[in-house]
Short mmCIF file of C-alpha atoms and ligand atoms in Angstrom, two decimals:
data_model
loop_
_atom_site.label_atom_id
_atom_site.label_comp_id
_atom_site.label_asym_id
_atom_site.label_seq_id
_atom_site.Cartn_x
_atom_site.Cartn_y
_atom_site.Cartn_z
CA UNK A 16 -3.29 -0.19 3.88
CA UNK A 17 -5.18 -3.38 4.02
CA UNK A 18 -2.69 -5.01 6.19
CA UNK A 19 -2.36 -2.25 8.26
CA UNK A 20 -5.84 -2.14 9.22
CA UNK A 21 -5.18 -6.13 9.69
CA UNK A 22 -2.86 -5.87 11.94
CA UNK A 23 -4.58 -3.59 14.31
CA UNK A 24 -7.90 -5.68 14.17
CA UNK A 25 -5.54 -8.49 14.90
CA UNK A 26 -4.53 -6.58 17.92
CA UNK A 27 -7.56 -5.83 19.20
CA UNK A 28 -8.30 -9.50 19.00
CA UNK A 29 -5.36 -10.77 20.87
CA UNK A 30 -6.16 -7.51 23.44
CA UNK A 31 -9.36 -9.07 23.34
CA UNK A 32 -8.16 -12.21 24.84
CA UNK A 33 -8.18 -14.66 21.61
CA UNK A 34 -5.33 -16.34 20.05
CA UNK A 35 -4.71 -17.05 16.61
CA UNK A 36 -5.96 -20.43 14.77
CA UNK A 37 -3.61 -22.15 12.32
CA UNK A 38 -6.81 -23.36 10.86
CA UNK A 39 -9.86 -20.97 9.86
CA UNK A 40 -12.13 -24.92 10.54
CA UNK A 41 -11.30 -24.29 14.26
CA UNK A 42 -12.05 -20.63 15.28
CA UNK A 43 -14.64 -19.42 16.99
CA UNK A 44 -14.40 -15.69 15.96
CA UNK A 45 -13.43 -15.33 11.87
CA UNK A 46 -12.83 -12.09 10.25
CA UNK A 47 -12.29 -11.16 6.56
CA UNK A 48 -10.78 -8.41 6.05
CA UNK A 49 -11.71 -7.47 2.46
CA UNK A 50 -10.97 -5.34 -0.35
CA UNK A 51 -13.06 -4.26 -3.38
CA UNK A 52 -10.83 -2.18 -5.54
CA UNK A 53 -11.29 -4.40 -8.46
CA UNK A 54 -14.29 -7.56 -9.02
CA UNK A 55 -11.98 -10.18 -8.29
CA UNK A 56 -10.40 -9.22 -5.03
CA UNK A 57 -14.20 -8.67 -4.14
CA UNK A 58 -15.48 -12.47 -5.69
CA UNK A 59 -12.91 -14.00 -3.40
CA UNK A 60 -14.64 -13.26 0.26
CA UNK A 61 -17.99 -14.70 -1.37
CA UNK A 62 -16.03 -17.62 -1.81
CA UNK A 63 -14.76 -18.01 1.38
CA UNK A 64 -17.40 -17.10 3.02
CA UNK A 65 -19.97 -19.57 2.07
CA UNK A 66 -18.16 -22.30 3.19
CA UNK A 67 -17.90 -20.51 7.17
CA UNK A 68 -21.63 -19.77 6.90
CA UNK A 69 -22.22 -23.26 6.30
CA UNK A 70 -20.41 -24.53 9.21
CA UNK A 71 -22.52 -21.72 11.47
CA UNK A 72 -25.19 -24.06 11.39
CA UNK A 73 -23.05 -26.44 12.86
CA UNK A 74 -21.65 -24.54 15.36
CA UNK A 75 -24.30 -21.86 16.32
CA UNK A 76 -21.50 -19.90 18.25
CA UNK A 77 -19.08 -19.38 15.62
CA UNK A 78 -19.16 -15.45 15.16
CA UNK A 79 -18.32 -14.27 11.43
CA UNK A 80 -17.14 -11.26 10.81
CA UNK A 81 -16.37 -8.92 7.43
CA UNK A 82 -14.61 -5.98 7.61
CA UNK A 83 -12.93 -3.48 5.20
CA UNK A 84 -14.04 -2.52 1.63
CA UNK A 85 -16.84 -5.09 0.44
CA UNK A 86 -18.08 -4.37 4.14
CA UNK A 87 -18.51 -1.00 3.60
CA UNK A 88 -19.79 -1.26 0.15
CA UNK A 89 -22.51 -3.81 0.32
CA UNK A 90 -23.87 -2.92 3.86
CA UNK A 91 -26.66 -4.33 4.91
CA UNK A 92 -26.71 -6.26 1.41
CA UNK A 93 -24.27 -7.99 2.66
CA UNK A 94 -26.60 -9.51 5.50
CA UNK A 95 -29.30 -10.03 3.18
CA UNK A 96 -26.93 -11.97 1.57
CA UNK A 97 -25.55 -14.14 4.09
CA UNK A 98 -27.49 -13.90 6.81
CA UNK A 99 -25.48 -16.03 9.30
CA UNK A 100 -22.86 -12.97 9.74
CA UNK A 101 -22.64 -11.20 13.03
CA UNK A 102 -20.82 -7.78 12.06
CA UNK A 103 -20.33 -5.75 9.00
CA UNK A 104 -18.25 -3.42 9.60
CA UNK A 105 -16.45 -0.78 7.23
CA UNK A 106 -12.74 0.18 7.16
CA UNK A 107 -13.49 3.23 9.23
CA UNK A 108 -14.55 1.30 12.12
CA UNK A 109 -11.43 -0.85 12.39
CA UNK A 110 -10.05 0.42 15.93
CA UNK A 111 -13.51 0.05 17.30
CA UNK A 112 -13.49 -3.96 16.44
CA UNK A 113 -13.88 -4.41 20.14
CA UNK A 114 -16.86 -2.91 20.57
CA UNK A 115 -18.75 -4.08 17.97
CA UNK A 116 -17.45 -7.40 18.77
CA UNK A 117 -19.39 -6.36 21.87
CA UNK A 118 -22.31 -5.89 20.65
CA UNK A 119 -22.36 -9.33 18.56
CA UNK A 120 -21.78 -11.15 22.09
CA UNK A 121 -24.58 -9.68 23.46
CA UNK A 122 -26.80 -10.95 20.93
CA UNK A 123 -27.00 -8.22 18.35
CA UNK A 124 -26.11 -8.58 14.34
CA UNK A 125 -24.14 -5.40 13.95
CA UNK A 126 -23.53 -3.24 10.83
CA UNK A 127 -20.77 -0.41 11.32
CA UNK A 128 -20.30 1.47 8.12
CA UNK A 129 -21.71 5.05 8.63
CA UNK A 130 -18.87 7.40 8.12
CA UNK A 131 -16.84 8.32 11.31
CA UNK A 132 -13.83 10.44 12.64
CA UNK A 133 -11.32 7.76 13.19
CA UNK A 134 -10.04 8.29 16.88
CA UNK A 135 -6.79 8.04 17.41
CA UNK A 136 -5.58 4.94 17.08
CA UNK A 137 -4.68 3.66 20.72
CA UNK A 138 -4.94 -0.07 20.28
CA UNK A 139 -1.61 -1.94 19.96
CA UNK A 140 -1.47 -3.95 16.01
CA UNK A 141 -0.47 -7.77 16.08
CA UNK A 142 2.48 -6.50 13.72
CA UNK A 143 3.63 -9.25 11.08
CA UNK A 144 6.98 -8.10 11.24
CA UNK A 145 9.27 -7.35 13.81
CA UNK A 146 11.48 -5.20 11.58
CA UNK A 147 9.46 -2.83 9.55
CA UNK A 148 5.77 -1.43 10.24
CA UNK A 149 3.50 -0.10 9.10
CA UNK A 150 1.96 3.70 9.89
CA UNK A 151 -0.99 5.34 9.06
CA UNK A 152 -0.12 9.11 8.39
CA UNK A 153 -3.93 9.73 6.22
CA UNK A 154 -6.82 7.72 5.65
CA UNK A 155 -9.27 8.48 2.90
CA UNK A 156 -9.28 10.05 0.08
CA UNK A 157 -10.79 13.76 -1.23
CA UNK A 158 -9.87 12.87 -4.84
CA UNK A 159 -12.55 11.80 -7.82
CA UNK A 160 -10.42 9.28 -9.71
CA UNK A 161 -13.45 8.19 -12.40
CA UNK A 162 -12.30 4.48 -11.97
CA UNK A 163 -11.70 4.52 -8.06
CA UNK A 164 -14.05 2.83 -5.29
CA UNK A 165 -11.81 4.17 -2.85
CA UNK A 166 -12.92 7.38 -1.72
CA UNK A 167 -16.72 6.13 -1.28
CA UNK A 168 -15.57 3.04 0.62
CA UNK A 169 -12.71 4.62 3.15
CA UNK A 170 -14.64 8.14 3.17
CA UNK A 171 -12.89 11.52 3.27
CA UNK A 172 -9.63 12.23 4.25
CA UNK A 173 -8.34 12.43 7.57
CA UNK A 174 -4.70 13.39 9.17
CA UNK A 175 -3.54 12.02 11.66
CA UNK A 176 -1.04 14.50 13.92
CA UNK A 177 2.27 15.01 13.50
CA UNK A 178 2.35 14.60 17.10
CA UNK A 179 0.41 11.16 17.22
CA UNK A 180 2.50 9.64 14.36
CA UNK A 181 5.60 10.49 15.72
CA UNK A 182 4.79 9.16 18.71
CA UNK A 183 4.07 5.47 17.26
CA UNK A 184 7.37 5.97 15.34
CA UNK A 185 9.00 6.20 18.84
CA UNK A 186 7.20 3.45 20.46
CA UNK A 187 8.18 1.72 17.20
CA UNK A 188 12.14 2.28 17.48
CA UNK A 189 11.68 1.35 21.54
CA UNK A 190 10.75 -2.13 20.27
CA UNK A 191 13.53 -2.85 17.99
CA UNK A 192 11.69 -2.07 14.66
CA UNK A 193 14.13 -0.55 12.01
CA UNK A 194 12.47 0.43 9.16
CA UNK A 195 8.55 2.38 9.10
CA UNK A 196 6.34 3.08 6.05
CA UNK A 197 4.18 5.62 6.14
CA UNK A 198 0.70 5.18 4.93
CA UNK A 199 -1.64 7.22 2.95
CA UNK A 200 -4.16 6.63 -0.29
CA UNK A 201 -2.66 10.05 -1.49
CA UNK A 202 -0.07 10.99 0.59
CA UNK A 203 0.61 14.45 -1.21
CA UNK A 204 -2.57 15.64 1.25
CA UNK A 205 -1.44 14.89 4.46
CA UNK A 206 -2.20 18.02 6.64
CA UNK A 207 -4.75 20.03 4.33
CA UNK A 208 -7.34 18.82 7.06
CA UNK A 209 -5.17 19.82 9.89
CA UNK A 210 -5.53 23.75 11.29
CA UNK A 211 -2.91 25.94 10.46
CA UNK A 212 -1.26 27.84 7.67
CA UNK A 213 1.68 29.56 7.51
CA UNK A 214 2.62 33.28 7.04
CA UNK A 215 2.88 32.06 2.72
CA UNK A 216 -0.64 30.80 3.21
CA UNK A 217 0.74 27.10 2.92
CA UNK A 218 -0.67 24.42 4.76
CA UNK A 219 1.21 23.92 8.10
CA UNK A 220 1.36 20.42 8.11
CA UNK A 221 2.34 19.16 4.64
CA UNK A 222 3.96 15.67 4.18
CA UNK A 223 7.32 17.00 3.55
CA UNK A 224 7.20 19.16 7.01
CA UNK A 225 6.49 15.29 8.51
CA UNK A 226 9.10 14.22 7.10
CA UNK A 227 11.52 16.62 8.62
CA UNK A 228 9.68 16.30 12.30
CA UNK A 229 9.87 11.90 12.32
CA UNK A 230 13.31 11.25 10.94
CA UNK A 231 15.16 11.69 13.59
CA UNK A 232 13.29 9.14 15.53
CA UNK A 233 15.79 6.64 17.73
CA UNK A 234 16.26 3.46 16.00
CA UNK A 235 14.12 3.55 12.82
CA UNK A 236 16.95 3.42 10.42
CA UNK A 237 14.75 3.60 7.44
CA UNK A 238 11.37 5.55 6.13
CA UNK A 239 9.75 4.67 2.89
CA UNK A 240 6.11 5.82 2.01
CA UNK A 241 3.01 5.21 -0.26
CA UNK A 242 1.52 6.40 -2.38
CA UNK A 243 2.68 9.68 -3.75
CA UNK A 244 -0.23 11.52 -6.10
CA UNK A 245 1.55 13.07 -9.39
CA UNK A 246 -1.02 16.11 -9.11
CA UNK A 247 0.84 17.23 -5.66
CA UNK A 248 4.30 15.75 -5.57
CA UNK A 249 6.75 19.07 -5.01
CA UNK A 250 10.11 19.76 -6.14
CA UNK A 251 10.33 20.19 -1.99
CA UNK A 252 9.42 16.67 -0.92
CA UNK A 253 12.19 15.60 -3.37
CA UNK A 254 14.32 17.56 -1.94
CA UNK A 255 13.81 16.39 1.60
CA UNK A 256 13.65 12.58 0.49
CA UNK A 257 17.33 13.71 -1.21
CA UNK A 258 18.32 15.19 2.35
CA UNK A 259 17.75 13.25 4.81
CA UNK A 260 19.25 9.91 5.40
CA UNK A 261 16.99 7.78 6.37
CA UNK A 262 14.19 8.30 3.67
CA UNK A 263 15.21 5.79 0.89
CA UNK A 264 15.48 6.29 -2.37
CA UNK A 265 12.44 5.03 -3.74
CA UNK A 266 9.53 6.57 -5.21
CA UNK A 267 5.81 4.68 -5.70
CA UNK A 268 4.12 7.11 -7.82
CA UNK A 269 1.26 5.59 -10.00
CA UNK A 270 0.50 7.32 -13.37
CA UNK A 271 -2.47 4.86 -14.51
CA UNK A 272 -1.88 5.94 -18.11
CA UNK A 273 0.69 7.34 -20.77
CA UNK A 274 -2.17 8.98 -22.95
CA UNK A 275 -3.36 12.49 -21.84
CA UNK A 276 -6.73 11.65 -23.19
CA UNK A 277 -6.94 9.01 -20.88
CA UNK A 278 -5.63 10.68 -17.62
CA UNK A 279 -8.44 13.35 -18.42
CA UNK A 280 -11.31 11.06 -18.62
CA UNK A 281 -9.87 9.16 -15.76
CA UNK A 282 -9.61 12.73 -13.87
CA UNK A 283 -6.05 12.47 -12.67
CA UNK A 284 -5.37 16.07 -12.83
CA UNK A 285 -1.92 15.84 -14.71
CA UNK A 286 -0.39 15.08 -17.83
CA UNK A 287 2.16 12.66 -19.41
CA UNK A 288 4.28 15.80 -19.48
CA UNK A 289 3.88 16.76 -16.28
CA UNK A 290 4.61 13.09 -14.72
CA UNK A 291 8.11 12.78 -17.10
CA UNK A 292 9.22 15.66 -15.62
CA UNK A 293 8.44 14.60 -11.76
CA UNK A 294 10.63 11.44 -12.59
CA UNK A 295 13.11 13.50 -14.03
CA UNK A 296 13.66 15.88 -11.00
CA UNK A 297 13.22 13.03 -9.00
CA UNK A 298 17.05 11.70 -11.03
CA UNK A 299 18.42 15.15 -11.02
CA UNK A 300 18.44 15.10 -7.37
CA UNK A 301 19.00 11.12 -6.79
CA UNK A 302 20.12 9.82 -10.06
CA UNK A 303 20.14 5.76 -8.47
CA UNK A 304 16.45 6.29 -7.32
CA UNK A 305 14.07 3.49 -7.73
CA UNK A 306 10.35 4.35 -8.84
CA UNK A 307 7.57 1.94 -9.19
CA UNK A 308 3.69 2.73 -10.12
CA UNK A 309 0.63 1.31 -11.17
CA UNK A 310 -0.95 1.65 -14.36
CA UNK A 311 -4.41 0.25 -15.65
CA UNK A 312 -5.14 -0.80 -18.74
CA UNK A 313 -8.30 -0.88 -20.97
CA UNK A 314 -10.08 1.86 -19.31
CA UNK A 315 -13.55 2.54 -21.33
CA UNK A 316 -12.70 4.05 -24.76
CA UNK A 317 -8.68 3.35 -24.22
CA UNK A 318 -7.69 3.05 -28.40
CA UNK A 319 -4.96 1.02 -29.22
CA UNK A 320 -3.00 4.09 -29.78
CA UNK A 321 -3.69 5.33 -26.85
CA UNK A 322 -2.48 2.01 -24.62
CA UNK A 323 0.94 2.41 -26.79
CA UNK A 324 1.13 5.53 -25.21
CA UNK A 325 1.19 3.44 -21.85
CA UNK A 326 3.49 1.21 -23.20
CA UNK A 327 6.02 4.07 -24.53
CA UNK A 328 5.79 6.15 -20.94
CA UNK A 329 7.19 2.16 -19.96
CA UNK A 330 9.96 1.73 -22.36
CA UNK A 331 10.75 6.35 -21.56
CA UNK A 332 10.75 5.53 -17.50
CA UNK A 333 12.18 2.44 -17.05
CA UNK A 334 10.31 1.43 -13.58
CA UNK A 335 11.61 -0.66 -11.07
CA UNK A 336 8.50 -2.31 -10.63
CA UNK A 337 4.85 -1.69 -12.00
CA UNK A 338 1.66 -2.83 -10.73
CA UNK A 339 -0.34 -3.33 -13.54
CA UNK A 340 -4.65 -3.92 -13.72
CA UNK A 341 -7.00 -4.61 -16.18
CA UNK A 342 -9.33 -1.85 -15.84
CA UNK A 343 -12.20 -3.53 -13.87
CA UNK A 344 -15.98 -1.31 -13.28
CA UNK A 345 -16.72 -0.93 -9.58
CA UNK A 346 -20.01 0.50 -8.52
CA UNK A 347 -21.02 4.00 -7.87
CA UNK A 348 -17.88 5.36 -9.87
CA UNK A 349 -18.56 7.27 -13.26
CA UNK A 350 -16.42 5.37 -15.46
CA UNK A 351 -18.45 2.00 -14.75
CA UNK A 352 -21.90 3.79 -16.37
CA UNK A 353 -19.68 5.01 -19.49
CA UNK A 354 -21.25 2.54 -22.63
CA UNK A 355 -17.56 2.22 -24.30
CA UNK A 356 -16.14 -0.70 -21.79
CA UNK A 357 -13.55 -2.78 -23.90
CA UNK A 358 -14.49 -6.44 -23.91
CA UNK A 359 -12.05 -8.62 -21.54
CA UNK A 360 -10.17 -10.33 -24.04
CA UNK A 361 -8.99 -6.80 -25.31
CA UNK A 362 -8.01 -6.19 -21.88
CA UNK A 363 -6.49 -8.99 -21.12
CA UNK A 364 -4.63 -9.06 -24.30
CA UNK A 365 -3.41 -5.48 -23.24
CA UNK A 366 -2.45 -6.64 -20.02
CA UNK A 367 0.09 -9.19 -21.06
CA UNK A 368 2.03 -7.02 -23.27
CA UNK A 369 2.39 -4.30 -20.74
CA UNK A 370 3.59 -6.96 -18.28
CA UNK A 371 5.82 -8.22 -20.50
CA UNK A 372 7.33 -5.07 -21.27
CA UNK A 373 7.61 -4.38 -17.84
CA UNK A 374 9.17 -7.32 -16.89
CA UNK A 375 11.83 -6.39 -19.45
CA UNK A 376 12.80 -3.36 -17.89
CA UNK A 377 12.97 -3.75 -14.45
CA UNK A 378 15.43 -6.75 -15.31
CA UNK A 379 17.45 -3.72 -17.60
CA UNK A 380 16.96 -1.75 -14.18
CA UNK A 381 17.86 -4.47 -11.59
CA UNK A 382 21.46 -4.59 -13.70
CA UNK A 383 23.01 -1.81 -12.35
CA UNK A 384 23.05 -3.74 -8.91
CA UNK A 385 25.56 -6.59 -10.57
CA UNK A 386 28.54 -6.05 -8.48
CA UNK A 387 27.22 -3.05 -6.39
CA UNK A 388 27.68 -3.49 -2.58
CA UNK A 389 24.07 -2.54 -1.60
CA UNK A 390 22.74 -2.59 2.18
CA UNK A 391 20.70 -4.34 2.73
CA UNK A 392 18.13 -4.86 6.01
CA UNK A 393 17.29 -8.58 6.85
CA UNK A 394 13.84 -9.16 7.70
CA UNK A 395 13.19 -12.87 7.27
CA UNK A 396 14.24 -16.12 6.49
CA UNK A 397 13.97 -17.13 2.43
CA UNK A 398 10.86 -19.23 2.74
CA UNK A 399 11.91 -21.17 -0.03
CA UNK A 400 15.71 -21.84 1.12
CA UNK A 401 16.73 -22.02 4.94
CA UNK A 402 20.04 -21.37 4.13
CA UNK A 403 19.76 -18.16 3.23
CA UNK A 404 18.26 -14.70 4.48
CA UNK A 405 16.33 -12.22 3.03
CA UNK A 406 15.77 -8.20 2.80
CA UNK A 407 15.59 -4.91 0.87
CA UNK A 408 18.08 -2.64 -0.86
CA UNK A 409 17.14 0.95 0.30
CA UNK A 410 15.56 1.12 -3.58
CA UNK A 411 13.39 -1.76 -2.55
CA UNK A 412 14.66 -4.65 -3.94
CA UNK A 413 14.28 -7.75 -2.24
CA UNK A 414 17.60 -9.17 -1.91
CA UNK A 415 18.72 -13.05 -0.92
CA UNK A 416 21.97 -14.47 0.57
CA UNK A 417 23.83 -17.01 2.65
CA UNK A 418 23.05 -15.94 6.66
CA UNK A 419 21.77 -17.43 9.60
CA UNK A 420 18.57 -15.54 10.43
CA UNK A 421 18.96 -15.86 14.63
CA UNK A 422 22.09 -14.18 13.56
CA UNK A 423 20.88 -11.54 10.80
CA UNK A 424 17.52 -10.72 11.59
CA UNK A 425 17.04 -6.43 11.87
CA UNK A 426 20.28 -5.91 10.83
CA UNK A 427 21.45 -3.78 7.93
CA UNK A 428 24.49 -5.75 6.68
CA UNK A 429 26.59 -5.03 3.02
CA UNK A 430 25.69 -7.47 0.59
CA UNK A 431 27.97 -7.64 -3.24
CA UNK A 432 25.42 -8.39 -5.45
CA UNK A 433 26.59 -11.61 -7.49
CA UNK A 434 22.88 -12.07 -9.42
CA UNK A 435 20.22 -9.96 -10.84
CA UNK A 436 16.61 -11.20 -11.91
CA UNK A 437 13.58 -8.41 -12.60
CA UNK A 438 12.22 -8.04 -9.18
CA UNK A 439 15.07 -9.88 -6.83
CA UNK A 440 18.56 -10.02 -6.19
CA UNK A 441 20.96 -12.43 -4.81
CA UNK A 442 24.34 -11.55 -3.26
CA UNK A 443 27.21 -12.32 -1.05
CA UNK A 444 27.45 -10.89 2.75
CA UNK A 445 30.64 -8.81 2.99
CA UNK A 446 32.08 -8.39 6.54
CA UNK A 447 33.67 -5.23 6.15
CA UNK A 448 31.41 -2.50 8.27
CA UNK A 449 29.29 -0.40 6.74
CA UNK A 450 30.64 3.15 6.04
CA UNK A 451 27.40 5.35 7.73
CA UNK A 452 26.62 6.55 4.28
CA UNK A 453 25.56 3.45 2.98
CA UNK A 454 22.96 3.19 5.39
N1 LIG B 3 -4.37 5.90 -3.98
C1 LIG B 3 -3.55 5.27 -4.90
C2 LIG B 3 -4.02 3.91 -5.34
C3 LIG B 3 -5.21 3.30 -4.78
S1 LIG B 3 -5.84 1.87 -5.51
C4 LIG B 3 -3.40 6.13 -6.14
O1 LIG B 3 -4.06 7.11 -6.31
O2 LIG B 3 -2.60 5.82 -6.95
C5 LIG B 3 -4.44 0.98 -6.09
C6 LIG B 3 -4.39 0.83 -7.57
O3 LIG B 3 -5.45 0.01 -8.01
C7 LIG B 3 -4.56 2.11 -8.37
O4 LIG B 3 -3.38 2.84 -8.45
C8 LIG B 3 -5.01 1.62 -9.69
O5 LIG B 3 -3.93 1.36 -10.55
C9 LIG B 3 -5.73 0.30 -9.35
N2 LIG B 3 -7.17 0.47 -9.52
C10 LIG B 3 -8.00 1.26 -8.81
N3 LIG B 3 -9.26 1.14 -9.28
C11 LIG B 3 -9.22 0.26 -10.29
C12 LIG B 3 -10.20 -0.27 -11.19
N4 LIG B 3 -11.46 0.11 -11.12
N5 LIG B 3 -9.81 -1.18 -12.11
C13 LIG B 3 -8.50 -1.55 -12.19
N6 LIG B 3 -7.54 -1.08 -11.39
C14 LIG B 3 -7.89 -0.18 -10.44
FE1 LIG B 4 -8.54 6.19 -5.87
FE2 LIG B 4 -7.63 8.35 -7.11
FE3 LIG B 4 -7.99 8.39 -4.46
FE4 LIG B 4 -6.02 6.95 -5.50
S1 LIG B 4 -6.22 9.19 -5.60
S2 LIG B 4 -7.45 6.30 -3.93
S3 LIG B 4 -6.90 6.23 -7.39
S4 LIG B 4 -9.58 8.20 -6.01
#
């Protein structure tokens, strides 16, 4: 979501008139965009930022900017703490970058973090990619995860239309992109903000209902989307993920913990039980589907016991992939004032082991691919190896082999998998055609 909200303030940049610096010693304007979910990720702009404050005094006109979560967080504490920025300015306020920026040039220090209804987002991102994209479906989040800075930095939620997202998915396929992921802290609520029920008293606009009303969008071959909220997932979205083509096969759905005592305290509002059997519909209807999570570990009180719990949900699921966190106390959320926080070398020790456990498995999982012809679509060159190209299976594996990129780039070719590693692939392109259902 971060590099979403990049990419438009990029936009609005270039819209702007300014053009990107290979070197952050040279620009005139510099934004951070910055994220606080855990200490560290916040500790880095601090970093970076005292060395561009320093150079302000060199070069009076420089204009520094933060944006995103720390923005939003610290305020005007931010200002008080480096005084030689121009605008704070919190993730809600990203498509009004302009102007702010504005403001700033005529003479004002701005700070942009009161909560707003995000307009529609009319600006035009500087896009990394020229294959897949990014799009915002919900931002915010309603929910009251004890650990989670998230709701009081990016505010409550808000939907965008069906109407408005569909039409970016259009402008999308008009420019050649192939593959869109759709965007949301908790997915599972798109719509409940939206007017409209139906005659069963259901929400109108539910993800799944999305679903059905983009995928038939000209020239976006492939929809993924993140991140899927065990409390809300429905037997129905799995169903419409299983129907319709162009929604691969892969599921992000983060469980945080194995131990029900822990998902309480944490406030997740579902059990170990309840998440086994998600995954398990999930391989009734596609047995080959990928799913990937995020778990934390050493939350305040978490008993050994209770992390093995973690670890056996692991070894029971087998995940493709697993982002895993030491459990790290962010202000304003409950769990931070609780008096039981584990010490860090607990944590860290806890860390490792789930890691390596989870590196184990998704190299058990990436198996089944040896010999499979999987399609995959070719977004870049391998940095690391010229020769070769690179893209994703439809369950999200990134996948390497022999191609010219000029040649490759955007399309979805049939690759024979020859090698398997945890998280990657590497295979051989086949020149037979694709048969449509492999893609
Ligand atoms: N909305 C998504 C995730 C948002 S944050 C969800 O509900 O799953 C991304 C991930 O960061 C979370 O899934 C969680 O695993 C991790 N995370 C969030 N707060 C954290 C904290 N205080 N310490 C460690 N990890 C955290
Ligand atoms: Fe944070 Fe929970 Fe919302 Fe995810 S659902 S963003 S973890 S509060």
């Amino acid at each position: 979501m971060n590099k979403a909200d990049s990419e438009r303030m990029a936009g609005i940049l270039e819209e702007m008139g300014f053009q990107w610096s290979d070197s952050p010693d040279e620009a005139d304007v510099i934004l951070y965009n910055t994220c606080t979910i855990r200490d560290n990720a916040e500790q880095k702009v601090y970093s970076y930022l005292g060395k561009q404050a320093k150079r302000k005094h060199l070069q009076p006109d420089l204009t520094l900017v933060v944006a995103g979560c720390v923005a939003q967080q610290e305020g005007e504490a931010l200002l008080r703490r480096v005084p030689e920025l121009d605008l704070v300015m919190g993730p809600q306020h990203a498509n009004r970058l302009r102007d702010l920026l504005e403001q700033v040039f005529a003479g004002n220090q701005v700070v942009a973090t009161e909560p707003v209804h995000i307009f529609e987002d009319i600006t035009k991102p500087r896009r990394d990619s020229t294959v897949t994209a990014w799009v915002n479906v919900i931002y915010g989040c309603n929910e009251r995860c004890t650990y989670c800075v998230v709701p009081s930095v990016r505010g409550v939620e808000q939907s965008r239309t069906p109407e408005a997202i569909r039409a970016e998915m259009v402008a999308l396929g008009q420019q050649g992109y192939k593959e869109v992921t759709l965007l949301g802290q908790n997915i599972d609520a798109y719509g409940r903000d939206l007017p409209g029920v139906t005659d069963s008293g259901r929400h109108q606009h539910t993800f799944t209902d999305l679903l059905y009303f983009v995928h038939d969008v000209p020239g976006i071959e492939r929809i993924r989307f993140a991140t899927s909220h065990p409390r809300y997932f429905t037997e129905r979205l799995i169903r419409a993920c299983a129907e319709l083509p162009k929604v691969c096969e892969h599921f992000h759905i983060p469980f945080q913990s194995g131990d029900n005592a822990v998902l309480k305290a944490m406030a997740r509002g579902y059990t170990r039980e309840k998440y086994l059997r998600i995954i398990e519909m999930i391989r009734g209807y596609m047995p080959d589907a990928s799913i990937s999570a995020d778990a934390i570990v050493g939350f305040p009180g978490e008993t050994e016991e209770q992390f093995q719990n973690t670890l056996d949900l692991v070894e029971q699921v087998g995940f493709d992939q697993l982002n895993t966190a030491a459990y790290s106390p962010r202000p304003g959320t409950p769990a931070a004032l609780w008096d039981h926080q584990l010490p860090e070398d607990v944590k860290a020790d806890r860390l490792q082991r789930l890691n390596h456990l989870v590196a184990l498995k998704a190299a058990e999982r990436s198996q089944r691919y040896l010999g499979r012809v999987e399609a995959v679509l070719v977004e870049d060159q391998n940095p690391k190896d010229a020769t070769q190209v690179m893209g994703r299976t439809r369950g999200n594996r990134m996948t390497f082999f022999t191609g010219s990129i000029q040649e490759l780039k955007g399309q979805t070719v049939p690759v024979q998998i020859t090698t398997a590693r945890a998280f990657s692939l590497t295979g051989e392109r086949l020149t037979a055609p694709l048969t449509l259902s492999a893609c």
